[in-house]
Amino acid sequence: MRTQVGIIGAGPAGLLLSHLLHLRGISSVVLEKRSREYVERRVRAGVLEQGTVDTLVEAGVGERMLREGLPHHGIELRYGGAGHRIAFEKLVPGRSITVYGQQEVVKDLIAARLAAGGDLRFEVEDVAVHDVDSERPYLTFGGERLDCDIIAGCDGFHGVSRPSIPEGVLTIYERNYPFAWLGILARVAPSSEELIYARNERGFALHSMRTPAISRFYLQVPPDARLDDWPDERIWGELKARLETVPGFELATGEILERGVTPMRSFVAEPMQYGRLYLAGDAAHIVPPTGAKGLNLAVADVRVLTEALTAYFKDGTTELLDAYSQTCLKRVWRAQHFSYWMTTLLHTFDEDDAYARRLQLSYLDYVTSSEAAATTLAENYVGLPF
């Protein structure tokens, strides 16, 4: 078999790249080790930046998102017994976020690729990357061989793409945080029209949503937290303790549909390319979910890579491909800083460090009282323009 671009991974990055390349007349094959059912049900991010929304609409895969997604024009920072709204419509006019689950984006992209005759292969085994430092790279899987001009590694943090780069080529930057997030999906209508980021002495909590009938919640927990230690009653009790700190607010509860513990870490691998292998999304970088940047960074990478591949295949020029990593990393590091900033601003760290807690509160007061500081948060949250 032969294709122009071999894509490893059928997450948002790989599927969107395949679709955008199709629109440019460039062929691709997508290889995914999981089943279609698994990738369409995998619950991940749910906050789409303005640029991500625009990209999906421009690509012709945004119809259901526009119909079912929940546009938000602000978020609430809750601390010290009061809520403080960051008003996007005032601070960054014309830009907002849309709450629409990552798994829904994946469903839309899979449907679009299959409708266009795209070559998506699920449940493939033993994917391996070969000869990316030559002009004839190829992939093997399940006893088959796929010859490519370019290979795109969109297979996430634990995929095969990044480890295929020889030792010593990559510089790794990472930070592990001393806590994790316990996340739940619950069959209950949201108790707030917008996301609530709650800073509490008991630990951070986030009130989010997926649909008018399904809510998403997160709790800061120890990094070694076990789900067995968190029955429904304890989860709802802790959410109430951390969120019901504003007079008149009452948290609605309901059936918990899914739950999981997510470690909090920051990770960047530089460069994001080696030979004819190009990394995108979580294969190259991870951010703590506080700033809602993971999926959006993947979309940004794919936009850059699409333009570079179009120039390569249509015009024979390599300037954009050569600059791919450098171009992407500018946005990656901005998102890294914003995610780190939001995380350190809202989470409880060392219980004995009273000085650090006072600094947190001081900066929260500044962000919620200064239009300049609030604008910085708002423009980073809705996503910097492409």
Short mmCIF file of N, CA, C and O in Angstrom, two decimals, residues 78 81 191 243-252:
data_model
loop_
_atom_site.label_atom_id
_atom_site.label_comp_id
_atom_site.label_asym_id
_atom_site.label_seq_id
_atom_site.Cartn_x
_atom_site.Cartn_y
_atom_site.Cartn_z
N ARG A 78 -14.53 31.39 41.72
CA ARG A 78 -15.23 31.40 43.01
C ARG A 78 -14.22 31.17 44.13
O ARG A 78 -13.51 30.16 44.13
N GLY A 81 -15.88 32.99 49.43
CA GLY A 81 -17.30 33.19 49.66
C GLY A 81 -18.00 34.04 48.63
O GLY A 81 -19.14 34.47 48.84
N SER A 191 -25.85 23.13 37.42
CA SER A 191 -26.36 24.06 38.43
C SER A 191 -25.95 25.49 38.12
O SER A 191 -26.30 26.40 38.87
N LEU A 243 -18.10 23.91 46.42
CA LEU A 243 -18.81 24.77 45.48
C LEU A 243 -19.91 25.60 46.13
O LEU A 243 -20.21 26.71 45.68
N GLU A 244 -20.54 25.08 47.19
CA GLU A 244 -21.64 25.81 47.82
C GLU A 244 -21.10 26.82 48.83
O GLU A 244 -21.41 26.79 50.02
N THR A 245 -20.27 27.72 48.33
CA THR A 245 -19.65 28.73 49.19
C THR A 245 -20.18 30.13 48.90
O THR A 245 -19.73 31.10 49.51
N VAL A 246 -21.11 30.22 47.97
CA VAL A 246 -21.71 31.50 47.61
C VAL A 246 -23.17 31.48 48.05
O VAL A 246 -23.89 30.50 47.79
N PRO A 247 -23.65 32.50 48.74
CA PRO A 247 -25.04 32.51 49.21
C PRO A 247 -26.03 32.25 48.08
O PRO A 247 -25.93 32.83 46.99
N GLY A 248 -26.94 31.33 48.32
CA GLY A 248 -27.99 31.04 47.36
C GLY A 248 -27.66 29.96 46.35
O GLY A 248 -28.56 29.50 45.62
N PHE A 249 -26.41 29.52 46.28
CA PHE A 249 -26.05 28.49 45.31
C PHE A 249 -26.23 27.11 45.93
O PHE A 249 -25.73 26.83 47.02
N GLU A 250 -26.94 26.24 45.22
CA GLU A 250 -27.15 24.86 45.66
C GLU A 250 -26.78 23.93 44.51
O GLU A 250 -27.28 24.09 43.39
N LEU A 251 -25.94 22.98 44.80
CA LEU A 251 -25.48 22.04 43.77
C LEU A 251 -26.47 20.90 43.62
O LEU A 251 -26.78 20.19 44.58
N ALA A 252 -26.99 20.71 42.40
CA ALA A 252 -27.86 19.58 42.12
C ALA A 252 -27.02 18.32 41.95
O ALA A 252 -25.92 18.36 41.42
#
